[in-house]
Coordinates of C-alpha atoms in Angstrom, one line a residue:
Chain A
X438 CA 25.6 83.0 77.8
X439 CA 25.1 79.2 78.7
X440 CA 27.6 78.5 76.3
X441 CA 30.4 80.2 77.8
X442 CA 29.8 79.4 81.8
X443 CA 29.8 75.9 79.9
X444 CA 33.2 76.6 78.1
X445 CA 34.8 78.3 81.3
X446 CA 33.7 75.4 83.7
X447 CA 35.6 73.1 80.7
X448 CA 38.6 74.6 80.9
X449 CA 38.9 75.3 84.6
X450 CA 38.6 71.3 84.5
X451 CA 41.4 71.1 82.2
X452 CA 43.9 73.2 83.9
X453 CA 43.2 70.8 87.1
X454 CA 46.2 68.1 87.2
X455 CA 44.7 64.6 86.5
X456 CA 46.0 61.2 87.4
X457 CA 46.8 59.4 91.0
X458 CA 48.8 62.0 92.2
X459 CA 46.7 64.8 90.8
X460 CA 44.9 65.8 94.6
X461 CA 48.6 66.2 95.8
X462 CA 49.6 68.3 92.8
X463 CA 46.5 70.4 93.3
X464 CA 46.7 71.0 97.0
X465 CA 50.6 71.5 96.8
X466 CA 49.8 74.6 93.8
X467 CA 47.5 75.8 95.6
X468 CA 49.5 76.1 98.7
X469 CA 52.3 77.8 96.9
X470 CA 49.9 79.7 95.1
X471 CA 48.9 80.8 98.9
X472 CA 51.9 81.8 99.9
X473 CA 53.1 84.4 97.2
X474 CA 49.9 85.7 97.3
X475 CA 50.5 88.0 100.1
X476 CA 53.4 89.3 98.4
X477 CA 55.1 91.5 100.8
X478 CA 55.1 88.8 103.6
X479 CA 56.6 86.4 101.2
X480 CA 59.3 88.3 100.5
X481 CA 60.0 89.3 104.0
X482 CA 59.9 85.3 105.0
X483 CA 62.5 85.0 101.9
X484 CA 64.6 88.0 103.1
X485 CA 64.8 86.8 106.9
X486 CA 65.3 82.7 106.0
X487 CA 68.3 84.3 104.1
X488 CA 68.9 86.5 107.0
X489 CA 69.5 83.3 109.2
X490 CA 71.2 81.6 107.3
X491 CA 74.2 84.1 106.5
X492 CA 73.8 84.9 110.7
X493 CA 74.0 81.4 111.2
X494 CA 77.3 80.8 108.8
X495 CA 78.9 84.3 110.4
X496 CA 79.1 82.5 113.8
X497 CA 80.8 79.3 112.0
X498 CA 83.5 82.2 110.6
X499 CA 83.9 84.0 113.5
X500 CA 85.0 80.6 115.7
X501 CA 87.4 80.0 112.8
X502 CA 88.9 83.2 112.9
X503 CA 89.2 82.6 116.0
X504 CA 91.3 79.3 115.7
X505 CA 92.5 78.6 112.0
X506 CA 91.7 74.7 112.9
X507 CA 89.3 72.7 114.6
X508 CA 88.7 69.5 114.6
X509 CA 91.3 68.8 111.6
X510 CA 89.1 71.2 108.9
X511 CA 90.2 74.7 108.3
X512 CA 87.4 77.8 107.2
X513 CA 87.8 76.5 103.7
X514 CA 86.5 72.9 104.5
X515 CA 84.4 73.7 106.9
X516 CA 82.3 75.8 104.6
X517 CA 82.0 72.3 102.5
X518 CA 80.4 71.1 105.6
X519 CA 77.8 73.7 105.8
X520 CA 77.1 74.1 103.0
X521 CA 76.6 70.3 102.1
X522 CA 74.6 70.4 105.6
X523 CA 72.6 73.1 105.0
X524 CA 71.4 72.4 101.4
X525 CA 70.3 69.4 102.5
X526 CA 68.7 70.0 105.4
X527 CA 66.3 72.9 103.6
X528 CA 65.6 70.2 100.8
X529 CA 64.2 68.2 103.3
X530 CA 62.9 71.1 105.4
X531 CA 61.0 72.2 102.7
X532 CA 58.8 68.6 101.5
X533 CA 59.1 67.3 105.1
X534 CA 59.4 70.3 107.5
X535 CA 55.6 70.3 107.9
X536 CA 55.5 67.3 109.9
X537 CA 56.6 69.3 112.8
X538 CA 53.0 71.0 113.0
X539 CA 51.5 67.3 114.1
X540 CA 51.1 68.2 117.5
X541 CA 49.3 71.2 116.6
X542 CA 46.8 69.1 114.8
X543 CA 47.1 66.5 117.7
X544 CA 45.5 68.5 120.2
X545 CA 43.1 70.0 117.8
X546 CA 42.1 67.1 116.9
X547 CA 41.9 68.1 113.3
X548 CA 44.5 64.7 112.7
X549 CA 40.9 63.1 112.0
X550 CA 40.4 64.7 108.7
X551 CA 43.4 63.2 107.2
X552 CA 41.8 59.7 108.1
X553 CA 38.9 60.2 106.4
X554 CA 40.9 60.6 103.4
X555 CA 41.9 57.8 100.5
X556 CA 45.3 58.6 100.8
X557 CA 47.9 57.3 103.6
X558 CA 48.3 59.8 106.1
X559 CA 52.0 60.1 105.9
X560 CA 51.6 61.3 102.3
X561 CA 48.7 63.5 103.3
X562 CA 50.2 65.0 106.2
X563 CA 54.1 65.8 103.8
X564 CA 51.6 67.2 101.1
X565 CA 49.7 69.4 103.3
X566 CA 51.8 71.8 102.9
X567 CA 55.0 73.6 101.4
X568 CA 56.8 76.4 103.1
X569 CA 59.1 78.2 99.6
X570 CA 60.6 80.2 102.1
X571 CA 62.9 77.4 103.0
X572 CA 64.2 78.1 99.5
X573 CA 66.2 81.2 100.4
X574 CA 67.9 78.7 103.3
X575 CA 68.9 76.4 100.2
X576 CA 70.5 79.5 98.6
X577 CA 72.4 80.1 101.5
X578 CA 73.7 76.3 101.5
X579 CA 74.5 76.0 98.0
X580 CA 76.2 79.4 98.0
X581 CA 78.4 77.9 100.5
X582 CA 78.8 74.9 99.2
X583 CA 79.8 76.3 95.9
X584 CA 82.4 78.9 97.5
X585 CA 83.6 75.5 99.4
X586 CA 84.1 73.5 96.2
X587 CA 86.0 76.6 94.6
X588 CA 88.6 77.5 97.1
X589 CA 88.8 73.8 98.2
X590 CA 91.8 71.8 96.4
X591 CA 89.7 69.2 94.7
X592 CA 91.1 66.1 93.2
X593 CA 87.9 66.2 90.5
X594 CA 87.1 62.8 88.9
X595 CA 83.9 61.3 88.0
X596 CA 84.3 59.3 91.8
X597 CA 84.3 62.9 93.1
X598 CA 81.5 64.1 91.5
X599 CA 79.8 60.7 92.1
X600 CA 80.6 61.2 96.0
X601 CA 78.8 64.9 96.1
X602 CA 76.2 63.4 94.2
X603 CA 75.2 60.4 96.5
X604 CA 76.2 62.8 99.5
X605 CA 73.4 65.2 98.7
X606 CA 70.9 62.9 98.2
X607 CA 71.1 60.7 101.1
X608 CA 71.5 64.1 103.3
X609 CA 68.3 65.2 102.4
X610 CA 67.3 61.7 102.6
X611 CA 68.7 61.5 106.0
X612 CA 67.3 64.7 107.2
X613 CA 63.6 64.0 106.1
X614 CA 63.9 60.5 108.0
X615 CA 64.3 62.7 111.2
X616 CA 61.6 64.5 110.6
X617 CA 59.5 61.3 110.4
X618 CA 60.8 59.9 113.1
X619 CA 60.3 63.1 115.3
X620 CA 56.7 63.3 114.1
X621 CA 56.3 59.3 115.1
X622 CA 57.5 59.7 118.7
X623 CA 55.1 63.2 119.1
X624 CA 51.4 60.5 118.6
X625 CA 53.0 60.0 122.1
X626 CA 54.8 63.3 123.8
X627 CA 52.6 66.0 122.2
X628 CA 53.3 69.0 124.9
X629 CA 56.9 68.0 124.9
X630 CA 58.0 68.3 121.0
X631 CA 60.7 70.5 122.0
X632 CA 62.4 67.2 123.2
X633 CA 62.2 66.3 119.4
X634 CA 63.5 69.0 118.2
X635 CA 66.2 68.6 120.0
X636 CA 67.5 65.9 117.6
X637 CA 66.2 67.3 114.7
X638 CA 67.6 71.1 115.0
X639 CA 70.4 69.6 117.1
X640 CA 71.0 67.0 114.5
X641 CA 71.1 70.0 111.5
X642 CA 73.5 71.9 114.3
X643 CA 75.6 68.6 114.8
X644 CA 75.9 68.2 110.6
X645 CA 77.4 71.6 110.3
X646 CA 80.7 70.5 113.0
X647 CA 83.3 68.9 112.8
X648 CA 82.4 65.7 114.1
X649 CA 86.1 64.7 114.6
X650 CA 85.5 67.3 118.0
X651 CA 83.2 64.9 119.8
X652 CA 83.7 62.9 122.2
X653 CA 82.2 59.2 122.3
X654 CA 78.8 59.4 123.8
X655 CA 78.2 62.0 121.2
X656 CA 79.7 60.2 118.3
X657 CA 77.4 57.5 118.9
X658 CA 74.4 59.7 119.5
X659 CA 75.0 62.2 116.1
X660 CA 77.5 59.7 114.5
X661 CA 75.6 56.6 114.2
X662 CA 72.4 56.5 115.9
X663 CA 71.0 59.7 114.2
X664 CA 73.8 59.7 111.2
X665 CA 74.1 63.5 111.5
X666 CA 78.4 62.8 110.6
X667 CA 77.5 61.1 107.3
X668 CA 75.4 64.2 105.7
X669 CA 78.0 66.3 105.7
X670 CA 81.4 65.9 107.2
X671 CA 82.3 62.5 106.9
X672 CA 81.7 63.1 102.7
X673 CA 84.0 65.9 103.0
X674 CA 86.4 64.2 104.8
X675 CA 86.4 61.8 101.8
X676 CA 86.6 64.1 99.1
X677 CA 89.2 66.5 100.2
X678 CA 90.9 62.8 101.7
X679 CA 91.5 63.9 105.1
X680 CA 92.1 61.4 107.7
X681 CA 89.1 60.8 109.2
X682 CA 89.2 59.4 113.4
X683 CA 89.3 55.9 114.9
X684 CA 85.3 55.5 114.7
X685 CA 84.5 57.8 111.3
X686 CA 87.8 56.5 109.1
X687 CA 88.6 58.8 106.1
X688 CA 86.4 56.6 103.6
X689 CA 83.4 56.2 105.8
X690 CA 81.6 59.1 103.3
X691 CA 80.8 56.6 101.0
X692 CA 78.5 55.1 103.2
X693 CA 76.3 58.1 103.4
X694 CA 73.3 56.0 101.1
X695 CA 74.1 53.3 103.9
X696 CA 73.2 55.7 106.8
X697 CA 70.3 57.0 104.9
X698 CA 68.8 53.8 104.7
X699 CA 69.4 52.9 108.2
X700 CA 67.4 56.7 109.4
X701 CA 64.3 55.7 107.1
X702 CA 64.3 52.1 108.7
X703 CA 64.3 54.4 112.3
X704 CA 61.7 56.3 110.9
X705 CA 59.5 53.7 109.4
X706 CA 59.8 52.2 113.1
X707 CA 58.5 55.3 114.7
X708 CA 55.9 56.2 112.5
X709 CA 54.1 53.0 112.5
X710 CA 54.3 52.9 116.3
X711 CA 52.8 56.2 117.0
X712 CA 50.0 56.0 114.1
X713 CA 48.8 52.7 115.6
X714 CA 49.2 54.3 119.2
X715 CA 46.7 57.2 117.7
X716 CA 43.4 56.9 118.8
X717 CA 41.7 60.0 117.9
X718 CA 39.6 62.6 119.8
X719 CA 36.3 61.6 119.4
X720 CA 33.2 63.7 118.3
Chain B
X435 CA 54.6 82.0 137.7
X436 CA 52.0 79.7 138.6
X437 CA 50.5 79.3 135.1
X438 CA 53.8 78.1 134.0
X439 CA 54.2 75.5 136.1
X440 CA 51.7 73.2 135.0
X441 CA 53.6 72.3 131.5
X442 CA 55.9 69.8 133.0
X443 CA 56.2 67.5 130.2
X444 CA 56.9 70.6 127.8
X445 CA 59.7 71.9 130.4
X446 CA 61.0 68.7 130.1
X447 CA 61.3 68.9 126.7
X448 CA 63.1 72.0 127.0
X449 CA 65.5 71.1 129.0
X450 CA 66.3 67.6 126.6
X451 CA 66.9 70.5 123.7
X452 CA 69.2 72.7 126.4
X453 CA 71.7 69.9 126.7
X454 CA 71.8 68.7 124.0
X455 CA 72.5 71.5 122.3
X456 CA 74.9 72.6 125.2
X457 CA 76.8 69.0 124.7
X458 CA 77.1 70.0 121.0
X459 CA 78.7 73.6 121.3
X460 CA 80.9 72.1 124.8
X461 CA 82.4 69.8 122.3
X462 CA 83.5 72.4 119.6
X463 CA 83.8 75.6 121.4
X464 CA 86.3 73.3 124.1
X465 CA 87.9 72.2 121.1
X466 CA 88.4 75.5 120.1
X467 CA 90.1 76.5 123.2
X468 CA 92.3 73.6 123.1
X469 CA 93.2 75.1 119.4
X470 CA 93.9 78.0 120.5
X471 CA 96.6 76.1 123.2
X472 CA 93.8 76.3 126.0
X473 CA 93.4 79.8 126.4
X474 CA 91.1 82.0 123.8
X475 CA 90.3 85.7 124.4
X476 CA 90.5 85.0 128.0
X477 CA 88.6 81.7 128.1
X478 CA 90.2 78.6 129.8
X479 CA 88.2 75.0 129.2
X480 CA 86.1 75.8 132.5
X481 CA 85.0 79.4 132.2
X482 CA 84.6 78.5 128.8
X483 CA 81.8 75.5 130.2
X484 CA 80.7 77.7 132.4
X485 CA 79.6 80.1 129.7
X486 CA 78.3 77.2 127.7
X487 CA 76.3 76.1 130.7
X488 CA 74.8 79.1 132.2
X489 CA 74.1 80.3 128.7
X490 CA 71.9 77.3 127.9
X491 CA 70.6 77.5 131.3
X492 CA 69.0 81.1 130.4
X493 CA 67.8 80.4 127.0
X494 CA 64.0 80.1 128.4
X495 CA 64.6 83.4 130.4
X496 CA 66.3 85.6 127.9
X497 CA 64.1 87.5 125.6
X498 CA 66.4 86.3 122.4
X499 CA 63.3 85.6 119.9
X500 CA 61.2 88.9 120.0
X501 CA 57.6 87.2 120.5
X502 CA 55.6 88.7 123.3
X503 CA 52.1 88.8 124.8
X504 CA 51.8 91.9 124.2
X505 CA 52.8 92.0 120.6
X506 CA 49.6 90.2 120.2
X507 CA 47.5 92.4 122.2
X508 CA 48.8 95.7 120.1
X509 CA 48.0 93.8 117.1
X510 CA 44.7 92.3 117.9
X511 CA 43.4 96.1 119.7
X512 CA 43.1 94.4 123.4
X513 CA 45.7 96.8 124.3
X514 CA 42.8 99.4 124.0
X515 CA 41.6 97.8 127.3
X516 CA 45.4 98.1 129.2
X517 CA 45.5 101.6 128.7
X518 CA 42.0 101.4 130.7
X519 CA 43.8 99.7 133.5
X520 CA 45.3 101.9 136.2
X521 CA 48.4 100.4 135.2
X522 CA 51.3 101.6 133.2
X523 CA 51.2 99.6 129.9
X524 CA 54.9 99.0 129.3
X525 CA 56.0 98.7 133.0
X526 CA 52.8 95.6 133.3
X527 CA 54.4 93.6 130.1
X528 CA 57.9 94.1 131.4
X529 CA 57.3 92.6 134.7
X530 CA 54.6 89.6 133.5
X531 CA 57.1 88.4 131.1
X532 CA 60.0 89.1 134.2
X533 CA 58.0 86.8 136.2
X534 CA 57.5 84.3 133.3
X535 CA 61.6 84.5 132.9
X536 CA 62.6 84.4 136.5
X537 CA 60.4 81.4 136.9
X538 CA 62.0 79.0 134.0
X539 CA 65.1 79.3 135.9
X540 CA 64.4 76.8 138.0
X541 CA 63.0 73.9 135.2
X542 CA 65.6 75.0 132.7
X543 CA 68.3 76.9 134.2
X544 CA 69.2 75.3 137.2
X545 CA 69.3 71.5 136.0
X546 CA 71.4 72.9 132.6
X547 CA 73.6 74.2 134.9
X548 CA 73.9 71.3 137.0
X549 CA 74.3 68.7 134.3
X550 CA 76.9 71.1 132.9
X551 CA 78.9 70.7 136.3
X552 CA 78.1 66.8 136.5
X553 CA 79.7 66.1 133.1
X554 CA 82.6 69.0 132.7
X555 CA 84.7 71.2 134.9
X556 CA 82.9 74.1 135.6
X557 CA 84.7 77.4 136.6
X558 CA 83.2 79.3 139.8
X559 CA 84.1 83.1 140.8
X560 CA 86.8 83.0 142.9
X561 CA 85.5 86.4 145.1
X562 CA 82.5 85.7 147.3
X563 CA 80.8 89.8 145.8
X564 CA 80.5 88.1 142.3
X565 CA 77.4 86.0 143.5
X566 CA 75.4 88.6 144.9
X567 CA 76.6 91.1 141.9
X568 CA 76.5 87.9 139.4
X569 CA 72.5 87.6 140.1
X570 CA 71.8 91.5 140.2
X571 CA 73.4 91.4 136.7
X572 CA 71.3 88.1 135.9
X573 CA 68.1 89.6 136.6
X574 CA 68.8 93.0 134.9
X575 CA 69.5 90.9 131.7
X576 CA 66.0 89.8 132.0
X577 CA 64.8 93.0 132.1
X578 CA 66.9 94.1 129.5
X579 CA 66.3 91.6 127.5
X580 CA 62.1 92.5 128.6
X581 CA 62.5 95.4 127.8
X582 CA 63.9 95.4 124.4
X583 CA 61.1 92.9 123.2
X584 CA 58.7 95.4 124.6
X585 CA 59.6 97.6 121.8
X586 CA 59.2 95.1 119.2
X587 CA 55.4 94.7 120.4
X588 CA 55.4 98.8 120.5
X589 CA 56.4 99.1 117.1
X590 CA 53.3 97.2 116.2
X591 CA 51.7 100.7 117.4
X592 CA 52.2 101.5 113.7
X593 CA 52.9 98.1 111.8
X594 CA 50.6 96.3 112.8
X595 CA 51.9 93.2 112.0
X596 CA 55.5 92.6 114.1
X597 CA 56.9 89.5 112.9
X598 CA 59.5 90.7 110.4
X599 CA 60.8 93.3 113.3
X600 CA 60.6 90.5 115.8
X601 CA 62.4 88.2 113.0
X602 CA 65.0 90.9 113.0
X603 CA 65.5 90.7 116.4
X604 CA 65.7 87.0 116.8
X605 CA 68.6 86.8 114.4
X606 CA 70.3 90.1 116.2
X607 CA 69.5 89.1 119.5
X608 CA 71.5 85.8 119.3
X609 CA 74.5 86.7 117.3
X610 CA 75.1 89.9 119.2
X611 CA 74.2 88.5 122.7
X612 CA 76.7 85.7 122.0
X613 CA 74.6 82.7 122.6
X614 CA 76.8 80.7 120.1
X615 CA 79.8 82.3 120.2
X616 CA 80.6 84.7 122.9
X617 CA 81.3 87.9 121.5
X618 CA 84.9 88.2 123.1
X619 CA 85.9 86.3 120.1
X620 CA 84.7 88.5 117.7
X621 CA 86.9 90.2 115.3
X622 CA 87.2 93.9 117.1
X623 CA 84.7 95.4 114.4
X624 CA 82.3 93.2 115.3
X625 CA 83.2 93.5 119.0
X626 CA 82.8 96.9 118.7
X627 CA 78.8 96.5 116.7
X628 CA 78.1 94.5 119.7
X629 CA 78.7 96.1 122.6
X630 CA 77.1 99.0 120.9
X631 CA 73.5 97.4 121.0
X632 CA 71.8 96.7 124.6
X633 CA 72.3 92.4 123.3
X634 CA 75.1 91.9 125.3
X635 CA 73.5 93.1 128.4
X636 CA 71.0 90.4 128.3
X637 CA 73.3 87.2 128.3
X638 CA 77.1 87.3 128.2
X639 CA 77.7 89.9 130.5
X640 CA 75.9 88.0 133.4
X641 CA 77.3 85.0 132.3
X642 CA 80.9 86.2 132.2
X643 CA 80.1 87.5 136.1
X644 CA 78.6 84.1 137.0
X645 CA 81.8 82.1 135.8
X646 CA 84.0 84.5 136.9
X647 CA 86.0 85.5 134.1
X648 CA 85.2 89.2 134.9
X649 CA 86.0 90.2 138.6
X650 CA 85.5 93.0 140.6
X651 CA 85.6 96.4 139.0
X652 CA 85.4 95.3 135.9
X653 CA 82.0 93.4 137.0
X654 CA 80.7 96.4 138.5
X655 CA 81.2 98.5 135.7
X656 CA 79.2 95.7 133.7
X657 CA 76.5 96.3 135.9
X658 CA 76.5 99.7 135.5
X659 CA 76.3 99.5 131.6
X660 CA 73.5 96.9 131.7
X661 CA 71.7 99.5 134.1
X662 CA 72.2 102.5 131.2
X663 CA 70.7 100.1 128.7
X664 CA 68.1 99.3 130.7
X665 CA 67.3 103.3 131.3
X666 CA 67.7 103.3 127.3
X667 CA 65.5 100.8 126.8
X668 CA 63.1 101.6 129.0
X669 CA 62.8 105.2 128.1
X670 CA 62.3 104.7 124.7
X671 CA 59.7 102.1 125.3
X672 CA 57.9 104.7 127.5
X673 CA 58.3 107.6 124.4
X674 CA 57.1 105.0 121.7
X675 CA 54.2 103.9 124.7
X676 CA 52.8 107.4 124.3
X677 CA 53.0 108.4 120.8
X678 CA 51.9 105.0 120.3
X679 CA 48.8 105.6 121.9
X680 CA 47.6 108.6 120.0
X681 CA 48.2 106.3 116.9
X682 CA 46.0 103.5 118.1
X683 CA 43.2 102.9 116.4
X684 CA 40.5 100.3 117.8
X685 CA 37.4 99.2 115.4
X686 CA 34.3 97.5 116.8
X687 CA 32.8 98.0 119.9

């Protein structure tokens, strides 16, 4: 009898993940372990993530049906843009998306906990948790973006390929950056994170247009200063070589890594700012 | 109301996510009317503003994601104590969450509004009967929209657990309501769906009053189909109320 607890204690200790990242690899199983565990509301998260997305790319149809052209893309391209959009935005939705529950734990003052942890907080706070159901949203982007790159005329060549490639990355790159950022600036608005949001759902909105529609205040805003243009439709605009405006030119798309960059750097800014604004609850 | 009133900093923040979000759909739904040679399906650039506007405005009013107080109460068995009350259950969450509604008008509504007419061209109704019919049809879409929420939280009567019907709704609720596109530019199929569900009597119909693209008669007889939803609504919240009631089962004591 001693023998086997011994045994079964042994190889519960070997199915644990080992090394420096093994407390994030165990927390993050566990969490998805979690969340198909109560199957039916898994699937029913799955089924209306999916349900949203389609909704969402039925309203981007029915204003081109509407119109044939806006903003110098037709249906055809503009499903490119969504799809590239919305791919990467529930890649970095589903690592990052968690951040958004900070000022949850901010007025709890359950943010504490993480400091008494080894591990930076950032880390802590990306790992805490992992919603899969933003996996059905990535379906619906990449189905998109796959229709896109079917009917689209595409000149293929390695560049191209190299183009969707780095486009994909730095969007999701991009996108988690906001997230960061919004989480740095709520250590000092708490009640108000709808004010974030607008930026960071706006921005996801603003990825899926045509940016060639706005005017100047907002080209700055989602163009440059939150580089919403460069996840989606400035890479587009590249690779089907449309002619991009006066402030996003046609070959601006290859600057998408650039723009990434430049959001972590705004992130970075934020988050260091409103960690060393913190000064937990007390007790 | 009064509770309500204390978040200022989180009605702020609501009203930074209307506009920007209005600024967002202003430039590509304006760019779509200029597409379409500046008229589509009866929208000029400022009625088309004004929809965007007002529309944005009512987002903290309308009813368009399904949660309620009540939703929670059903599922938690607190309800057990509202049937106590001499008060009629459904007719007591309709009007709390009517007075929640009416009251973010004024943090969220009125300055999206008003920012809308500082930076674009906004169209007003040209007859003097489409304010006074414009904000009988505004408050009705509350209710409407109240109403229909309310049976969400009744269906919990025998789920339980609501989110996936109030998940359902959400997504409904804003395509069919036209929040993002208004449904006039729908294919006719989907025109037709629409009009056929009581969404549109929560937010374009007032909103196509209040900027006056629909004028007299026709306004009227929008009124008058937002009041049969409402009776639809309404009566089917008070059937599902009572069979609802002889489902309830409260444990503890």
């Amino acid at each position: 009898m001693v023998d086997r607890t011994a045994e079964r204690s042994r190889t519960l200790t070997d199915q644990l993940p080992r090394g420096r990242t093994a407390p994030y690899r165990a927390v993050l199983g566990a969490r998805m372990r979690a969340q198909r565990s109560y199957r039916g509301n898994f699937v029913l998260d799955l089924a209306s993530s999916l349900l949203v997305g389609l909704v969402e790319l039925a309203e981007v149809w029915v204003l081109f049906a509407a119109v044939d052209r806006l903003g110098g893309l037709d249906f055809t391209a503009i499903l490119l843009v969504f799809g590239l959009a919305d791919l990467a935005f529930s890649l970095a939705d589903l690592a990052f998306g968690h951040c958004d529950t900070l000022p949850t734990y901010l007025r709890a003052g359950t943010l504490d906990v993480f400091y008494l942890r080894p591990q930076p907080l950032l880390l802590q706070l990306i790992t805490s948790d992992i919603s899969l159901r933003r996996l059905a949203r990535a379906a619906v982007g990449l189905g998109a973006l796959t229709a896109g790159l079917v009917v689209n005329d595409i000149a293929w060549s390695p560049a191209a390929v190299l183009l969707l490639a780095l486009a994909t990355l730095s969007g999701v790159a991009t996108f988690a950056a906001m997230f960061v950022w919004a989480a740095g600036v709520q250590f000092f608005l708490v009640e108000g994170s709808e004010a974030t949001n607008a930026f960071v759902y706006g921005g996801r909105y603003a990825a899926s247009q045509p940016a060639s529609v706005w005017g100047r205040p907002l080209t700055v805003l989602f163009g440059f200063f939150f580089p919403m243009a460069f996840t989606a439709y400035l890479p587009v605009v590249t690779l089907l070589e449309l002619p991009g405006s006066e402030l996003l030119p046609g070959w601006a798309g290859w600057c998408a890594p650039a723009a990434a960059v430049w959001a972590w750097c705004l992130a970075a800014f934020s988050w260091r700012i409103g960690v060393r604004h913190y000064q937990g609850a007390g007790g | 109301m009064r509770r309500q009133s204390t978040y200022r900093l989180a009605a702020l923040g609501g009203l930074v996510a209307n506009v920007t979000f209005g600024l967002l759909k202003v430039a590509l739904l304006l760019s779509a009317v200029e597409a379409g040679g500046g008229e589509l399906a009866g929208y000029d650039p400022a009625t088309m503003a004004a929809y965007i506007w007002i529309s944005q405005g009512l987002l903290g009013s309308v009813n368009l994601h399904g949660r309620s107080e009540i939703a929670d109460r059903i599922k938690t068995g607190d309800v057990a104590v509202d049937f106590l009350r001499p008060l009629d259950v459904q007719l007591a969450a309709i009007t709390t969450e009517t007075g929640r509604a009416v009251f973010s008008l004024l943090p969220r509504g009125l300055p999206s509004v008003l920012l809308g007419a500082i930076v674009v061209d906004m169209a007003t109704p040209d007859s003097l009967l489409s304010y006074p019919l414009g904000a009988t049809s505004l408050l009705l879409g509350i209710v409407v929209s109240a109403a229909t929420a309310y049976l969400v939280a009744a269906s919990g009567f025998w789920l339980v657990e609501t989110r996936g019907v109030a998940i359902l709704y959400m997504v409904a609720s804003g395509f069919l309501a036209g929040l993002f596109v208004p449904i006039r530019l729908f294919p006719d199929w989907l025109h037709a769906v629409a009009t056929a569900t009581p969404f549109p009597s929560m937010l374009i119909y007032p909103v196509d009053i209040l900027s006056g693209r629909v004028e007299g008669a026709a306004a009227v007889s929008l009124v008058l189909l937002q009041l049969l939803w409402l009776a639809v609504v309404l009566g089917t919240g008070q059937l599902m109320t009572r069979s609802g009631r002889r489902r309830l089962e409260v444990q503890g004591g």
